[in-house]
GROMACS .gro file of C-alpha atoms in nm:
model
  251
    1UNK     CA    1   1.361   0.204   3.416
    2UNK     CA    2   1.362   0.477   3.659
    3UNK     CA    3   1.121   0.749   3.666
    4UNK     CA    4   1.286   1.055   3.552
    5UNK     CA    5   1.171   1.388   3.693
    6UNK     CA    6   1.324   1.753   3.843
    7UNK     CA    7   1.349   1.571   4.197
    8UNK     CA    8   1.632   1.393   4.050
    9UNK     CA    9   1.979   1.382   4.092
   10UNK     CA   10   2.114   1.473   3.698
   11UNK     CA   11   2.403   1.270   3.638
   12UNK     CA   12   2.757   1.403   3.519
   13UNK     CA   13   2.975   1.201   3.273
   14UNK     CA   14   3.243   1.366   3.208
   15UNK     CA   15   3.458   1.294   2.921
   16UNK     CA   16   3.832   1.202   2.953
   17UNK     CA   17   3.959   1.209   2.658
   18UNK     CA   18   4.192   1.542   2.562
   19UNK     CA   19   4.410   1.418   2.867
   20UNK     CA   20   4.499   1.180   2.643
   21UNK     CA   21   4.489   1.423   2.319
   22UNK     CA   22   4.785   1.627   2.514
   23UNK     CA   23   4.992   1.274   2.650
   24UNK     CA   24   4.958   1.133   2.260
   25UNK     CA   25   5.118   1.516   2.165
   26UNK     CA   26   5.453   1.405   2.373
   27UNK     CA   27   5.388   0.971   2.285
   28UNK     CA   28   5.410   0.871   2.612
   29UNK     CA   29   5.232   0.806   2.892
   30UNK     CA   30   5.153   1.132   3.081
   31UNK     CA   31   4.909   1.310   3.171
   32UNK     CA   32   4.786   0.964   3.204
   33UNK     CA   33   4.364   1.007   3.137
   34UNK     CA   34   4.349   0.692   3.393
   35UNK     CA   35   4.429   0.956   3.707
   36UNK     CA   36   4.195   1.174   3.524
   37UNK     CA   37   3.981   0.856   3.536
   38UNK     CA   38   4.056   0.852   3.955
   39UNK     CA   39   4.007   1.261   3.981
   40UNK     CA   40   3.646   1.238   3.883
   41UNK     CA   41   3.539   0.936   4.089
   42UNK     CA   42   3.700   1.075   4.412
   43UNK     CA   43   3.541   1.455   4.396
   44UNK     CA   44   3.186   1.294   4.289
   45UNK     CA   45   3.119   1.282   3.883
   46UNK     CA   46   2.878   0.980   3.804
   47UNK     CA   47   3.044   0.852   3.483
   48UNK     CA   48   3.332   0.839   3.251
   49UNK     CA   49   3.267   0.871   2.942
   50UNK     CA   50   3.541   0.813   2.650
   51UNK     CA   51   3.549   0.796   2.239
   52UNK     CA   52   3.806   0.541   2.115
   53UNK     CA   53   3.806   0.642   1.770
   54UNK     CA   54   3.935   0.458   1.435
   55UNK     CA   55   4.207   0.668   1.434
   56UNK     CA   56   4.289   0.677   1.814
   57UNK     CA   57   4.377   0.980   1.805
   58UNK     CA   58   4.338   1.021   2.219
   59UNK     CA   59   4.189   0.724   2.408
   60UNK     CA   60   4.400   0.414   2.323
   61UNK     CA   61   4.251   0.046   2.342
   62UNK     CA   62   4.473  -0.050   2.685
   63UNK     CA   63   4.297   0.295   2.821
   64UNK     CA   64   3.986   0.137   2.839
   65UNK     CA   65   4.114  -0.145   3.043
   66UNK     CA   66   4.297   0.045   3.259
   67UNK     CA   67   4.023   0.309   3.333
   68UNK     CA   68   3.738   0.006   3.442
   69UNK     CA   69   4.044  -0.137   3.661
   70UNK     CA   70   4.079   0.187   3.836
   71UNK     CA   71   3.727   0.278   3.880
   72UNK     CA   72   3.374   0.174   4.019
   73UNK     CA   73   3.224   0.415   3.788
   74UNK     CA   74   3.026   0.349   3.511
   75UNK     CA   75   3.221   0.380   3.150
   76UNK     CA   76   3.003   0.520   2.900
   77UNK     CA   77   3.232   0.458   2.539
   78UNK     CA   78   3.155   0.651   2.293
   79UNK     CA   79   3.204   0.457   1.932
   80UNK     CA   80   3.137   0.404   1.566
   81UNK     CA   81   2.852   0.170   1.430
   82UNK     CA   82   3.141  -0.045   1.304
   83UNK     CA   83   3.264  -0.371   1.267
   84UNK     CA   84   3.583  -0.355   1.494
   85UNK     CA   85   3.407  -0.076   1.755
   86UNK     CA   86   3.151  -0.358   1.852
   87UNK     CA   87   3.397  -0.627   1.941
   88UNK     CA   88   3.531  -0.367   2.148
   89UNK     CA   89   3.241  -0.300   2.322
   90UNK     CA   90   3.168  -0.666   2.352
   91UNK     CA   91   3.528  -0.810   2.476
   92UNK     CA   92   3.552  -0.494   2.719
   93UNK     CA   93   3.167  -0.463   2.869
   94UNK     CA   94   3.121  -0.150   2.935
   95UNK     CA   95   2.838   0.007   3.104
   96UNK     CA   96   2.729   0.214   2.790
   97UNK     CA   97   2.780   0.251   2.426
   98UNK     CA   98   2.688   0.573   2.259
   99UNK     CA   99   2.715   0.579   1.936
  100UNK     CA  100   2.836   0.824   1.745
  101UNK     CA  101   2.892   1.000   1.429
  102UNK     CA  102   3.287   0.989   1.303
  103UNK     CA  103   3.487   1.149   1.065
  104UNK     CA  104   3.825   1.128   1.038
  105UNK     CA  105   3.921   1.464   0.962
  106UNK     CA  106   3.684   1.660   1.231
  107UNK     CA  107   3.911   1.786   1.556
  108UNK     CA  108   3.534   1.638   1.697
  109UNK     CA  109   3.176   1.497   1.672
  110UNK     CA  110   3.047   1.798   1.463
  111UNK     CA  111   2.671   1.629   1.434
  112UNK     CA  112   2.419   1.368   1.592
  113UNK     CA  113   2.400   1.054   1.450
  114UNK     CA  114   2.152   0.976   1.185
  115UNK     CA  115   1.974   0.740   1.336
  116UNK     CA  116   1.711   0.723   1.102
  117UNK     CA  117   1.854   0.741   0.757
  118UNK     CA  118   2.121   0.457   0.927
  119UNK     CA  119   1.833   0.180   1.046
  120UNK     CA  120   1.970  -0.073   0.875
  121UNK     CA  121   2.372  -0.075   0.984
  122UNK     CA  122   2.262   0.027   1.336
  123UNK     CA  123   1.990  -0.267   1.394
  124UNK     CA  124   2.224  -0.545   1.413
  125UNK     CA  125   2.476  -0.323   1.617
  126UNK     CA  126   2.226  -0.210   1.910
  127UNK     CA  127   2.115  -0.523   1.924
  128UNK     CA  128   2.382  -0.718   1.963
  129UNK     CA  129   2.515  -0.438   2.259
  130UNK     CA  130   2.180  -0.520   2.448
  131UNK     CA  131   2.212  -0.900   2.407
  132UNK     CA  132   2.543  -0.814   2.573
  133UNK     CA  133   2.377  -0.610   2.908
  134UNK     CA  134   2.511  -0.269   2.814
  135UNK     CA  135   2.322   0.007   2.765
  136UNK     CA  136   2.324   0.189   2.468
  137UNK     CA  137   2.265   0.522   2.372
  138UNK     CA  138   2.201   0.722   2.045
  139UNK     CA  139   2.441   1.084   1.976
  140UNK     CA  140   2.111   1.240   1.774
  141UNK     CA  141   2.004   1.532   1.696
  142UNK     CA  142   1.738   1.668   1.852
  143UNK     CA  143   1.491   1.594   1.599
  144UNK     CA  144   1.137   1.400   1.575
  145UNK     CA  145   1.227   1.183   1.334
  146UNK     CA  146   1.599   1.116   1.500
  147UNK     CA  147   1.363   1.015   1.843
  148UNK     CA  148   1.075   0.827   1.640
  149UNK     CA  149   1.433   0.638   1.472
  150UNK     CA  150   1.638   0.557   1.818
  151UNK     CA  151   1.217   0.423   1.959
  152UNK     CA  152   1.280   0.150   1.641
  153UNK     CA  153   1.560   0.098   1.647
  154UNK     CA  154   1.474   0.019   2.097
  155UNK     CA  155   1.819   0.224   2.210
  156UNK     CA  156   1.683   0.299   2.559
  157UNK     CA  157   1.874   0.635   2.574
  158UNK     CA  158   1.929   0.894   2.356
  159UNK     CA  159   2.169   1.205   2.406
  160UNK     CA  160   2.069   1.487   2.227
  161UNK     CA  161   2.384   1.663   2.073
  162UNK     CA  162   2.369   2.017   2.213
  163UNK     CA  163   2.588   2.237   1.980
  164UNK     CA  164   2.311   2.426   1.831
  165UNK     CA  165   2.305   2.519   2.142
  166UNK     CA  166   2.626   2.643   2.255
  167UNK     CA  167   2.719   2.783   1.865
  168UNK     CA  168   2.387   3.032   1.968
  169UNK     CA  169   2.534   3.114   2.270
  170UNK     CA  170   2.942   3.199   2.124
  171UNK     CA  171   2.718   3.383   1.928
  172UNK     CA  172   2.476   3.615   2.170
  173UNK     CA  173   2.159   3.488   1.933
  174UNK     CA  174   1.878   3.526   2.174
  175UNK     CA  175   1.663   3.397   1.919
  176UNK     CA  176   1.855   3.073   1.817
  177UNK     CA  177   1.948   3.076   2.177
  178UNK     CA  178   1.578   3.058   2.247
  179UNK     CA  179   1.473   2.865   1.969
  180UNK     CA  180   1.705   2.539   2.033
  181UNK     CA  181   1.603   2.520   2.374
  182UNK     CA  182   1.258   2.476   2.247
  183UNK     CA  183   1.376   2.163   2.085
  184UNK     CA  184   1.601   2.013   2.305
  185UNK     CA  185   1.323   2.023   2.581
  186UNK     CA  186   1.025   1.922   2.373
  187UNK     CA  187   1.265   1.577   2.276
  188UNK     CA  188   1.358   1.583   2.562
  189UNK     CA  189   1.032   1.535   2.688
  190UNK     CA  190   0.935   1.342   2.343
  191UNK     CA  191   1.219   1.079   2.383
  192UNK     CA  192   1.098   1.054   2.833
  193UNK     CA  193   0.708   1.005   2.738
  194UNK     CA  194   0.790   0.730   2.467
  195UNK     CA  195   1.055   0.519   2.759
  196UNK     CA  196   1.362   0.667   2.646
  197UNK     CA  197   1.652   0.834   2.857
  198UNK     CA  198   1.729   1.145   2.750
  199UNK     CA  199   2.112   1.299   2.801
  200UNK     CA  200   2.257   1.562   2.659
  201UNK     CA  201   2.638   1.701   2.596
  202UNK     CA  202   2.787   1.876   2.342
  203UNK     CA  203   2.934   2.241   2.379
  204UNK     CA  204   2.832   2.279   2.737
  205UNK     CA  205   3.024   2.559   2.933
  206UNK     CA  206   3.001   2.707   3.320
  207UNK     CA  207   2.879   3.019   3.071
  208UNK     CA  208   2.540   2.828   2.925
  209UNK     CA  209   2.500   2.493   3.119
  210UNK     CA  210   2.208   2.563   3.383
  211UNK     CA  211   1.921   2.619   3.114
  212UNK     CA  212   1.983   2.275   2.966
  213UNK     CA  213   2.038   2.136   3.317
  214UNK     CA  214   1.724   2.262   3.435
  215UNK     CA  215   1.536   2.044   3.138
  216UNK     CA  216   1.366   1.777   3.413
  217UNK     CA  217   1.336   1.483   3.145
  218UNK     CA  218   1.748   1.537   3.141
  219UNK     CA  219   1.896   1.227   3.360
  220UNK     CA  220   2.255   1.327   3.230
  221UNK     CA  221   2.522   1.558   3.113
  222UNK     CA  222   2.830   1.479   2.974
  223UNK     CA  223   3.109   1.733   2.895
  224UNK     CA  224   3.465   1.690   2.845
  225UNK     CA  225   3.660   1.931   2.618
  226UNK     CA  226   3.553   2.220   2.869
  227UNK     CA  227   3.680   2.068   3.182
  228UNK     CA  228   4.004   1.938   3.079
  229UNK     CA  229   4.070   2.343   2.938
  230UNK     CA  230   3.956   2.435   3.305
  231UNK     CA  231   4.128   2.228   3.485
  232UNK     CA  232   4.467   2.339   3.297
  233UNK     CA  233   4.432   2.652   3.528
  234UNK     CA  234   4.222   2.529   3.802
  235UNK     CA  235   4.306   2.142   3.855
  236UNK     CA  236   4.051   1.926   3.681
  237UNK     CA  237   3.932   1.859   4.060
  238UNK     CA  238   3.808   2.205   4.077
  239UNK     CA  239   3.706   2.217   3.743
  240UNK     CA  240   3.440   1.968   3.816
  241UNK     CA  241   3.300   2.037   4.163
  242UNK     CA  242   3.243   2.422   3.954
  243UNK     CA  243   2.991   2.228   3.687
  244UNK     CA  244   2.875   1.965   3.966
  245UNK     CA  245   2.721   2.294   4.140
  246UNK     CA  246   2.614   2.478   3.861
  247UNK     CA  247   2.409   2.142   3.782
  248UNK     CA  248   2.224   2.132   4.094
  249UNK     CA  249   2.155   2.509   4.089
  250UNK     CA  250   1.981   2.475   3.814
  251UNK     CA  251   1.777   2.170   3.968
   0.00000   0.00000   0.00000
């Protein structure tokens, strides 16, 4: 794994799930998430993230193949820790698989994966993905026990959940913002110190992204819902390019 420093470009992975959400609302083929993936590739995005949920509420199985065929960008497959999703990941061989917690009733992924409490469930899944040369990421809260659990599981990457930081920004709570920034900074540093590549994501916007992007150990941000929302008004290319500019300014 390459050393991580503030001198390295911070990668931007764009989650295209909610293009598929709009498509599925009418049951047809438009708008096509594959077209979104191509636009992200053309405007300098570094990767595509797609969450194949158990209920298939947005991304569908066939979308994975089509995305992989349409662009050379690395595909980061977000997935629950189930045998069904493991089989799909092994069949499609994405660049990376990010294991996330999943509840059918939730609107979006509400918290981090309990890597510490689910060690026995996660260990064989992580092992099989790694054996297939799929990079494994665990989507965790910025907590020391979760970093330690990820290390024990042999996960080469963690994605730090930035939801609490984003909520603090929405509330205008300066103390909470500062506290969450300390947690995220400390856990990114701890992960990197232990040879784990830290990423971050969830709830990031134009208004709150720069302090996160300035954390020197972070190698990648994954952003989806906000960019698709901005794309409704300004187009996906402009939305992605603006986020890219803000991230670069922070570095």
